[in-house]
Backbone as numpy.savetxt, mean C-alpha at the origin, in Angstrom:
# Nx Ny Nz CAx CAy CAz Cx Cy Cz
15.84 -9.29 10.80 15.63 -7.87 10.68 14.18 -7.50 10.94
13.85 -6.56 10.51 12.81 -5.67 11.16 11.47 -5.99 10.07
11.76 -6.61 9.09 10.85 -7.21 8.01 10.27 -8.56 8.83
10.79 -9.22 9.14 10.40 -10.85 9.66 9.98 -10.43 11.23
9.96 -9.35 11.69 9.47 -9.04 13.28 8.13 -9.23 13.24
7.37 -10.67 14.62 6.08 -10.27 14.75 5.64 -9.23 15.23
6.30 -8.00 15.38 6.03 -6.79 16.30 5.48 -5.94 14.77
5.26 -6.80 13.32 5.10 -5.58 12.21 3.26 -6.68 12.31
2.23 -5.24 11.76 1.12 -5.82 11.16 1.28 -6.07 9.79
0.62 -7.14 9.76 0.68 -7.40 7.94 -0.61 -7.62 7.10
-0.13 -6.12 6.14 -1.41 -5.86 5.35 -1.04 -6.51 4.11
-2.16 -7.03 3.21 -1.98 -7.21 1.54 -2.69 -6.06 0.97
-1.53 -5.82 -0.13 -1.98 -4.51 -0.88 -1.99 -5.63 -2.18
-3.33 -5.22 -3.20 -3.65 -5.70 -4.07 -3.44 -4.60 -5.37
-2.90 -4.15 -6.09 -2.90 -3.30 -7.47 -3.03 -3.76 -8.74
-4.35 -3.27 -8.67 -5.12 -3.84 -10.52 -5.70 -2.74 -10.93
-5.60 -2.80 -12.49 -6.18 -2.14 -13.35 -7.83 -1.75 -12.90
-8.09 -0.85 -12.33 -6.87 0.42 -11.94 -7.97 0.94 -10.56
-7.55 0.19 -9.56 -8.01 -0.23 -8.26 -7.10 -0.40 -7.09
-6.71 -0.28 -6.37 -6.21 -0.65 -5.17 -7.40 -1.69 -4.16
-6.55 -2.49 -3.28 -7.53 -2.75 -2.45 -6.44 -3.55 -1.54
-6.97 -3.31 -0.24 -6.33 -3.67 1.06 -6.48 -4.35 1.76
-5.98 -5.78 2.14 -6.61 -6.55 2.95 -5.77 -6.64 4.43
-6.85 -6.49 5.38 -6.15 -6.73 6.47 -5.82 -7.91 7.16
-5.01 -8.11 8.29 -5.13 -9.36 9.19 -6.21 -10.05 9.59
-7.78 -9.35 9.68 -8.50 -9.92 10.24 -9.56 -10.70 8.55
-8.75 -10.25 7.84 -9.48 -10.95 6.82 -10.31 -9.33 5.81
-10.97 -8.72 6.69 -11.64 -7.92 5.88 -10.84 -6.67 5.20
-11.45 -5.98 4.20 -10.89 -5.57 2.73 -11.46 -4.26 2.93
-10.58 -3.30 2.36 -11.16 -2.00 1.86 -10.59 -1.07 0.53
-10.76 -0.08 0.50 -10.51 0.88 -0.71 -9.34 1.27 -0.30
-9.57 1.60 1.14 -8.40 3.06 1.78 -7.23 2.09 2.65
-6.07 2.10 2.62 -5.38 2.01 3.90 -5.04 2.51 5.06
-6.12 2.04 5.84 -6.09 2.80 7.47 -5.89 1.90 8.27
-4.41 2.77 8.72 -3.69 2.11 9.88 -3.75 3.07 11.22
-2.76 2.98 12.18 -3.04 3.39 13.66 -1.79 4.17 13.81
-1.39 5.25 13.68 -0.56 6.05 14.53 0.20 4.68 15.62
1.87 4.96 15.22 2.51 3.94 16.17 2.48 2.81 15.45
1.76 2.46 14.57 1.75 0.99 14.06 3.13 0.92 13.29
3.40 -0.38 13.17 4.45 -0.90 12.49 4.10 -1.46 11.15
3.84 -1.46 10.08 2.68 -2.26 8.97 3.93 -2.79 7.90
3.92 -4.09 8.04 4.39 -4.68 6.82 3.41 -4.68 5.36
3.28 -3.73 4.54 3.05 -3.98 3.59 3.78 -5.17 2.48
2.40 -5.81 2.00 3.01 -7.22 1.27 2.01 -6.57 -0.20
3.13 -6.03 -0.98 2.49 -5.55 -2.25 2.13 -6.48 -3.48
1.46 -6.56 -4.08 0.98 -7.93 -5.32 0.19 -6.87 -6.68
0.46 -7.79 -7.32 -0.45 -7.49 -8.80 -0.58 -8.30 -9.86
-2.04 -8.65 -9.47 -2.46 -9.46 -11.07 -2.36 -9.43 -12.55
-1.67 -8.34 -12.87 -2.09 -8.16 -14.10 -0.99 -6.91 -15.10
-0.24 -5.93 -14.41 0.48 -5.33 -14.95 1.30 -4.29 -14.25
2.70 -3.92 -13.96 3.01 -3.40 -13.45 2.62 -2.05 -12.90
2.63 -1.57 -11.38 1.90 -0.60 -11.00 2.74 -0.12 -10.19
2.90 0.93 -9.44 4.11 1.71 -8.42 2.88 2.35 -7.52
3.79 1.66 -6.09 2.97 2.28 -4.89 3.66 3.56 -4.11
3.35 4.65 -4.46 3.59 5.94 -4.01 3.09 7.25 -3.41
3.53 7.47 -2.42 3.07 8.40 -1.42 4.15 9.27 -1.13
3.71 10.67 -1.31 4.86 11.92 -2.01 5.56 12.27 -0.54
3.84 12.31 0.16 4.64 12.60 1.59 5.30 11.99 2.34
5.22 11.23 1.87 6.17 9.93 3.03 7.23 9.63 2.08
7.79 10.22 0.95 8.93 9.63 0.08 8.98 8.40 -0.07
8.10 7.86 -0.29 8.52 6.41 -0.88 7.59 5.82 -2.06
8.56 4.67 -3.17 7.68 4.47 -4.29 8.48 3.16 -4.54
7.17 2.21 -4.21 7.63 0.49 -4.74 6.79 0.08 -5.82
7.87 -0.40 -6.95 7.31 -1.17 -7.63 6.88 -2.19 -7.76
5.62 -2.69 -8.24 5.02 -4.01 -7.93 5.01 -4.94 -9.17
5.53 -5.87 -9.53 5.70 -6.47 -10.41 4.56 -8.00 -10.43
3.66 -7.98 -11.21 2.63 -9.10 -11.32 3.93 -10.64 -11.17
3.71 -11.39 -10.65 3.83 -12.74 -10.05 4.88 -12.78 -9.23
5.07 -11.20 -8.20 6.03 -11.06 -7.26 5.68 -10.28 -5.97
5.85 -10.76 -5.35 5.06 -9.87 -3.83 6.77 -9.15 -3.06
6.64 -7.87 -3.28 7.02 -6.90 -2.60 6.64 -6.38 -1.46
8.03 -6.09 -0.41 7.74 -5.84 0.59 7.80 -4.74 1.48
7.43 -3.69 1.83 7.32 -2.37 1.94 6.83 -2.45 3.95
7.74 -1.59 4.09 7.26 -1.19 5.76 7.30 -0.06 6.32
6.13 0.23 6.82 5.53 2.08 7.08 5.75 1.98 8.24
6.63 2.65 9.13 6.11 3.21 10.19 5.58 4.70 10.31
3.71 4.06 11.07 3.41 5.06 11.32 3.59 6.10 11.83
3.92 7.69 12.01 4.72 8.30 12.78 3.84 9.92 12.92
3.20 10.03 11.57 2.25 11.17 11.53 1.12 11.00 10.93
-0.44 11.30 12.18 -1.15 10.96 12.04 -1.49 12.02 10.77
-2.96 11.85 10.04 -2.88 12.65 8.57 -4.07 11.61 7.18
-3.68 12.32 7.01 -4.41 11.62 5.33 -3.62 11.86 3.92
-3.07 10.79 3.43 -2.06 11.16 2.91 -2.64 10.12 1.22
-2.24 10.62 0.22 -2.55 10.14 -0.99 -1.69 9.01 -1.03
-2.19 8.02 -1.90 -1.87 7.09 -2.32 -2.05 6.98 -4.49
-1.18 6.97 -4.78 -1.23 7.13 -6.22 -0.43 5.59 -7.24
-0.76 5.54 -8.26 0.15 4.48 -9.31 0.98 5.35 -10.06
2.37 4.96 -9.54 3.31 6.18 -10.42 3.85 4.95 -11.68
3.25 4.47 -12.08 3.93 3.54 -13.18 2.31 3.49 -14.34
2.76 4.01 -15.84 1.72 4.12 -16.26 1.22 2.76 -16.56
-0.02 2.37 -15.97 -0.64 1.13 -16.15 -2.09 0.56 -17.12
-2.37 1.47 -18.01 -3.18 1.43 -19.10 -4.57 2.53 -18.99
-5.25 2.78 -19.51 -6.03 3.41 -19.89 -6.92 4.44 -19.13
-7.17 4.01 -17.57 -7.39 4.69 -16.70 -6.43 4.92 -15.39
-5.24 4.94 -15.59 -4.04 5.05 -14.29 -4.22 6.30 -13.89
-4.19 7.56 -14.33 -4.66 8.80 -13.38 -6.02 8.62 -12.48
-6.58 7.67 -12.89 -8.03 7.67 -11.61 -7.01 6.62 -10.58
-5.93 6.09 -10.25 -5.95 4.69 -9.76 -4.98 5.72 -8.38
-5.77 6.12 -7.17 -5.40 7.00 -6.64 -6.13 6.29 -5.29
-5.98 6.52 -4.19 -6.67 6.32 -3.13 -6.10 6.85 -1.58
-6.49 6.49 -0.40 -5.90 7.46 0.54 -5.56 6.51 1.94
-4.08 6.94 2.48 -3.66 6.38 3.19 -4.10 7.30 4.74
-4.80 6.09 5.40 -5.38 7.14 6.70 -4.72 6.46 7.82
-4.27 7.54 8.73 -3.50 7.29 9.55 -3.93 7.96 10.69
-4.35 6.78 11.56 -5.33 7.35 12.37 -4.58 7.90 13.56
-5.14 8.56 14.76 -4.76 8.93 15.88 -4.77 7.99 16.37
């Protein structure tokens, strides 16, 4: 299926108290997830430490990430934009800051 296609990029999404962080194919890391208009992105979701939910309103979708289980999530890019990225699962003490932004480039 369309999960195991080398035609998907594959990002690691990291969710910790109360941080996101993104690693790409080429190794290097950021805050934001910015991908390419047209891209195919296998998201490979993880978490160290306590359950967290990866959700983006505009794009309807919300995966839960369960610490010592990697979830697998796949975006196609389709509208370029800037779109929120939020933790819809309450994850302790600061989860309303644990917010960041999905950029989707031209």
């Amino acid at each position: 299926g369309i999960v195991g296609s080398e035609m998907c990029i594959r990002d690691r999404v990291i969710a910790e108290q109360w941080a996101w962080k993104f690693i790409y194919p080429d190794g290097s890391e950021s805050g934001e997830l910015i991908i390419k208009n047209g891209d195919l992105v296998r998201l490979e979701l993880e978490s160290p430490d306590v359950i967290h939910s990866f959700y983006v309103r505009e794009m309807g979708f919300k995966v839960d990430i369960i610490p010592g289980k990697t979830r697998i999530h796949i975006i196609n890019a389709e509208t370029p934009g800037e779109y929120w990225i939020q933790c819809a699962e309450f994850c302790g003490a600061y989860h309303g800051g644990m917010r960041t932004k999905l950029i989707i480039e031209e």
